[in-house]
PDB file of C-alpha atoms in Angstrom:
ATOM      1  CA  MET A   1      37.092  24.297 151.128  1.00  0.00           C
ATOM      2  CA  TRP A   2      34.581  23.417 149.047  1.00  0.00           C
ATOM      3  CA  GLY A   3      32.327  25.997 150.677  1.00  0.00           C
ATOM      4  CA  ILE A   4      33.989  29.023 148.243  1.00  0.00           C
ATOM      5  CA  TRP A   5      33.498  26.973 145.609  1.00  0.00           C
ATOM      6  CA  ALA A   6      29.749  26.853 146.405  1.00  0.00           C
ATOM      7  CA  ILE A   7      29.637  29.878 146.490  1.00  0.00           C
ATOM      8  CA  ILE A   8      31.377  31.009 143.575  1.00  0.00           C
ATOM      9  CA  ALA A   9      29.113  28.742 141.947  1.00  0.00           C
ATOM     10  CA  LEU A  10      25.664  30.381 143.303  1.00  0.00           C
ATOM     11  CA  VAL A  11      27.485  33.867 142.606  1.00  0.00           C
ATOM     12  CA  LEU A  12      27.650  33.171 139.283  1.00  0.00           C
ATOM     13  CA  LEU A  13      23.603  31.242 138.546  1.00  0.00           C
ATOM     14  CA  ILE A  14      22.637  34.791 140.645  1.00  0.00           C
ATOM     15  CA  LEU A  15      24.379  36.904 137.564  1.00  0.00           C
ATOM     16  CA  GLU A  16      22.822  34.372 135.580  1.00  0.00           C
ATOM     17  CA  MET A  17      19.535  35.577 135.883  1.00  0.00           C
ATOM     18  CA  PHE A  18      20.626  38.648 135.138  1.00  0.00           C
ATOM     19  CA  THR A  19      21.824  37.766 131.610  1.00  0.00           C
ATOM     20  CA  VAL A  20      20.180  34.864 131.081  1.00  0.00           C
ATOM     21  CA  ASP A  21      22.935  34.262 128.412  1.00  0.00           C
ATOM     22  CA  PHE A  22      24.138  30.503 129.395  1.00  0.00           C
ATOM     23  CA  THR A  23      28.045  32.249 130.330  1.00  0.00           C
ATOM     24  CA  PHE A  24      27.242  32.049 133.639  1.00  0.00           C
ATOM     25  CA  LEU A  25      25.644  29.421 133.637  1.00  0.00           C
ATOM     26  CA  MET A  26      28.601  27.568 132.359  1.00  0.00           C
ATOM     27  CA  LEU A  27      31.331  28.462 134.575  1.00  0.00           C
ATOM     28  CA  ALA A  28      28.574  28.052 137.772  1.00  0.00           C
ATOM     29  CA  GLY A  29      28.833  24.027 136.002  1.00  0.00           C
ATOM     30  CA  GLY A  30      32.272  24.086 136.813  1.00  0.00           C
ATOM     31  CA  GLY A  31      31.864  26.169 139.981  1.00  0.00           C
ATOM     32  CA  PHE A  32      30.043  23.163 141.292  1.00  0.00           C
ATOM     33  CA  ALA A  33      32.750  19.927 139.289  1.00  0.00           C
ATOM     34  CA  ALA A  34      35.029  22.017 141.731  1.00  0.00           C
ATOM     35  CA  MET A  35      33.160  22.027 144.429  1.00  0.00           C
ATOM     36  CA  LEU A  36      33.084  17.968 144.132  1.00  0.00           C
ATOM     37  CA  THR A  37      36.603  17.757 143.566  1.00  0.00           C
ATOM     38  CA  ALA A  38      37.464  19.756 146.908  1.00  0.00           C
ATOM     39  CA  ILE A  39      35.072  17.291 149.129  1.00  0.00           C
ATOM     40  CA  PHE A  40      37.980  14.334 147.713  1.00  0.00           C
ATOM     41  CA  THR A  41      40.708  16.358 147.682  1.00  0.00           C
ATOM     42  CA  ASP A  42      42.792  19.240 149.552  1.00  0.00           C
ATOM     43  CA  SER A  43      44.327  20.763 146.415  1.00  0.00           C
ATOM     44  CA  TRP A  44      44.045  24.067 144.856  1.00  0.00           C
ATOM     45  CA  VAL A  45      45.767  23.073 141.630  1.00  0.00           C
ATOM     46  CA  VAL A  46      43.756  19.935 141.011  1.00  0.00           C
ATOM     47  CA  GLN A  47      40.242  21.796 141.950  1.00  0.00           C
ATOM     48  CA  ILE A  48      41.319  25.071 139.869  1.00  0.00           C
ATOM     49  CA  VAL A  49      42.372  22.402 137.019  1.00  0.00           C
ATOM     50  CA  VAL A  50      39.072  20.698 137.108  1.00  0.00           C
ATOM     51  CA  PHE A  51      37.010  24.623 137.153  1.00  0.00           C
ATOM     52  CA  ALA A  52      39.363  25.424 134.013  1.00  0.00           C
ATOM     53  CA  VAL A  53      38.544  21.936 131.935  1.00  0.00           C
ATOM     54  CA  VAL A  54      34.451  21.930 133.494  1.00  0.00           C
ATOM     55  CA  SER A  55      33.635  25.335 132.340  1.00  0.00           C
ATOM     56  CA  VAL A  56      36.227  25.336 129.237  1.00  0.00           C
ATOM     57  CA  VAL A  57      34.246  22.205 127.827  1.00  0.00           C
ATOM     58  CA  CYS A  58      30.557  23.403 128.809  1.00  0.00           C
ATOM     59  CA  LEU A  59      31.228  26.609 126.702  1.00  0.00           C
ATOM     60  CA  MET A  60      32.373  24.990 124.276  1.00  0.00           C
ATOM     61  CA  PHE A  61      30.033  22.202 123.488  1.00  0.00           C
ATOM     62  CA  VAL A  62      27.242  22.599 126.304  1.00  0.00           C
ATOM     63  CA  ARG A  63      25.990  26.307 125.603  1.00  0.00           C
ATOM     64  CA  PRO A  64      25.377  26.356 121.471  1.00  0.00           C
ATOM     65  CA  TRP A  65      23.527  23.640 122.283  1.00  0.00           C
ATOM     66  CA  VAL A  66      21.222  24.873 124.758  1.00  0.00           C
ATOM     67  CA  ARG A  67      20.583  28.451 123.069  1.00  0.00           C
ATOM     68  CA  LYS A  68      19.767  26.762 120.297  1.00  0.00           C
ATOM     69  CA  HIS A  69      17.106  24.546 121.998  1.00  0.00           C
ATOM     70  CA  VAL A  70      16.832  26.557 124.825  1.00  0.00           C
ATOM     71  CA  ASN A  71      15.783  29.679 123.500  1.00  0.00           C
ATOM     72  CA  SER A  72      14.912  28.372 120.352  1.00  0.00           C
ATOM     73  CA  SER A  73      11.908  31.379 119.558  1.00  0.00           C
ATOM     74  CA  SER A  74      14.998  33.451 119.261  1.00  0.00           C
ATOM     75  CA  THR A  75      15.778  32.092 115.558  1.00  0.00           C
ATOM     76  CA  LYS A  76      12.581  33.198 114.741  1.00  0.00           C
ATOM     77  CA  ASP A  77      10.315  36.907 113.911  1.00  0.00           C
ATOM     78  CA  SER A  78       8.009  37.735 116.512  1.00  0.00           C
ATOM     79  CA  ASN A  79       5.459  40.573 117.105  1.00  0.00           C
ATOM     80  CA  VAL A  80       5.302  43.187 114.321  1.00  0.00           C
ATOM     81  CA  TYR A  81       8.220  41.621 112.142  1.00  0.00           C
ATOM     82  CA  ALA A  82       6.381  38.177 111.417  1.00  0.00           C
ATOM     83  CA  TYR A  83       3.631  40.326 109.360  1.00  0.00           C
ATOM     84  CA  THR A  84       7.056  41.244 107.126  1.00  0.00           C
ATOM     85  CA  GLY A  85       4.946  39.209 104.229  1.00  0.00           C
ATOM     86  CA  LYS A  86       1.355  39.080 104.852  1.00  0.00           C
ATOM     87  CA  SER A  87      -1.072  40.628 102.830  1.00  0.00           C
ATOM     88  CA  ALA A  88      -3.466  43.517 103.923  1.00  0.00           C
ATOM     89  CA  ARG A  89      -5.804  45.854 103.086  1.00  0.00           C
ATOM     90  CA  ALA A  90      -5.416  49.720 103.107  1.00  0.00           C
ATOM     91  CA  LEU A  91      -8.306  50.794 105.199  1.00  0.00           C
ATOM     92  CA  THR A  92      -7.466  54.929 103.895  1.00  0.00           C
ATOM     93  CA  ASP A  93      -5.081  55.640 101.554  1.00  0.00           C
ATOM     94  CA  ILE A  94      -1.221  55.306 102.672  1.00  0.00           C
ATOM     95  CA  THR A  95       1.472  57.888 101.665  1.00  0.00           C
ATOM     96  CA  PRO A  96       4.543  57.693 102.522  1.00  0.00           C
ATOM     97  CA  THR A  97       3.470  59.556 105.722  1.00  0.00           C
ATOM     98  CA  ALA A  98       0.564  58.319 106.993  1.00  0.00           C
ATOM     99  CA  GLY A  99      -2.214  55.663 106.868  1.00  0.00           C
ATOM    100  CA  ARG A 100      -4.262  52.849 108.531  1.00  0.00           C
ATOM    101  CA  ALA A 101      -4.711  48.543 107.230  1.00  0.00           C
ATOM    102  CA  LYS A 102      -5.171  46.247 108.018  1.00  0.00           C
ATOM    103  CA  VAL A 103      -3.110  43.079 108.759  1.00  0.00           C
ATOM    104  CA  GLY A 104      -4.431  39.537 109.899  1.00  0.00           C
ATOM    105  CA  GLY A 105      -7.444  41.166 111.854  1.00  0.00           C
ATOM    106  CA  GLU A 106      -5.457  44.369 113.551  1.00  0.00           C
ATOM    107  CA  VAL A 107      -5.083  47.700 112.302  1.00  0.00           C
ATOM    108  CA  TRP A 108      -1.962  49.258 112.041  1.00  0.00           C
ATOM    109  CA  SER A 109      -0.379  52.585 110.993  1.00  0.00           C
ATOM    110  CA  ALA A 110       0.679  51.843 107.952  1.00  0.00           C
ATOM    111  CA  LYS A 111       2.660  54.380 105.258  1.00  0.00           C
ATOM    112  CA  THR A 112       4.825  53.653 101.602  1.00  0.00           C
ATOM    113  CA  GLU A 113       7.422  53.250 100.929  1.00  0.00           C
ATOM    114  CA  HIS A 114       6.761  55.683  97.545  1.00  0.00           C
ATOM    115  CA  GLY A 115       3.168  56.621  95.976  1.00  0.00           C
ATOM    116  CA  MET A 116      -0.113  55.739  96.724  1.00  0.00           C
ATOM    117  CA  ILE A 117      -2.370  52.578  97.530  1.00  0.00           C
ATOM    118  CA  THR A 118      -5.409  53.641  98.053  1.00  0.00           C
ATOM    119  CA  GLN A 119      -8.502  52.324 100.310  1.00  0.00           C
ATOM    120  CA  GLY A 120      -9.350  49.354  99.658  1.00  0.00           C
ATOM    121  CA  THR A 121      -6.721  48.421  97.825  1.00  0.00           C
ATOM    122  CA  GLU A 122      -5.013  45.190  98.974  1.00  0.00           C
ATOM    123  CA  ALA A 123      -1.802  45.180  99.755  1.00  0.00           C
ATOM    124  CA  THR A 124       1.238  42.809 101.216  1.00  0.00           C
ATOM    125  CA  VAL A 125       3.773  44.390 103.939  1.00  0.00           C
ATOM    126  CA  VAL A 126       7.156  45.038 103.418  1.00  0.00           C
ATOM    127  CA  GLY A 127       8.417  45.752 106.539  1.00  0.00           C
ATOM    128  CA  VAL A 128       8.370  48.257 109.859  1.00  0.00           C
ATOM    129  CA  ASP A 129       9.711  51.252 109.905  1.00  0.00           C
ATOM    130  CA  GLY A 130       8.818  52.710 113.993  1.00  0.00           C
ATOM    131  CA  ALA A 131       5.189  51.748 114.309  1.00  0.00           C
ATOM    132  CA  HIS A 132       4.029  51.980 110.979  1.00  0.00           C
ATOM    133  CA  LEU A 133       4.508  48.751 108.706  1.00  0.00           C
ATOM    134  CA  LEU A 134       5.315  49.465 105.555  1.00  0.00           C
ATOM    135  CA  LEU A 135       3.270  49.020 102.556  1.00  0.00           C
ATOM    136  CA  GLU A 136       3.720  47.893  98.807  1.00  0.00           C
ATOM    137  CA  ALA A 137       0.715  48.039  96.687  1.00  0.00           C
ATOM    138  CA  ALA A 138       0.116  43.747  95.716  1.00  0.00           C
ATOM    139  CA  ALA A 139       0.410  41.950  92.106  1.00  0.00           C
ATOM    140  CA  GLY A 140      -2.000  43.757  89.658  1.00  0.00           C
ATOM    141  CA  ALA A 141      -3.279  46.841  92.112  1.00  0.00           C
ATOM    142  CA  GLU A 142      -3.124  50.467  91.425  1.00  0.00           C
ATOM    143  CA  VAL A 143      -0.576  52.781  92.839  1.00  0.00           C
ATOM    144  CA  THR A 144      -1.279  56.267  92.426  1.00  0.00           C
ATOM    145  CA  ALA A 145       2.037  58.981  92.485  1.00  0.00           C
ATOM    146  CA  ASN A 146       2.689  61.446  94.750  1.00  0.00           C
ATOM    147  CA  GLU A 147       1.700  64.450  93.832  1.00  0.00           C
TER     148      GLU A 147
END
């Protein structure tokens, strides 16, 4: 009987590798607990109760802790979104449709939500739109209206 629980736990671990959500991992923990129970008793009822209780406890208490500590990078801005709030310098005139800016030593496609930022002007990254950084002129910088 314990072999059936071992197979169930291994299948759940394989499913976890595809989802990386820690749900199937918690269920696999219940499967391993039921496997250990099956070594000591032949009662299916006891094994299923152990599987259910351990799985629910893991899902309610262990999974939130694991997600918080193991996958903590997901709570921070990353990639291009980490540039929001950073300072940029306009390398070309930046309009609502196109432009180039340098942020942190890297050159990016950029555009504004309204107006135009002239070449050489300091700006602030206020967001991301597709492959473009959305810029806003820094305080005191001159912005010209689109015509």
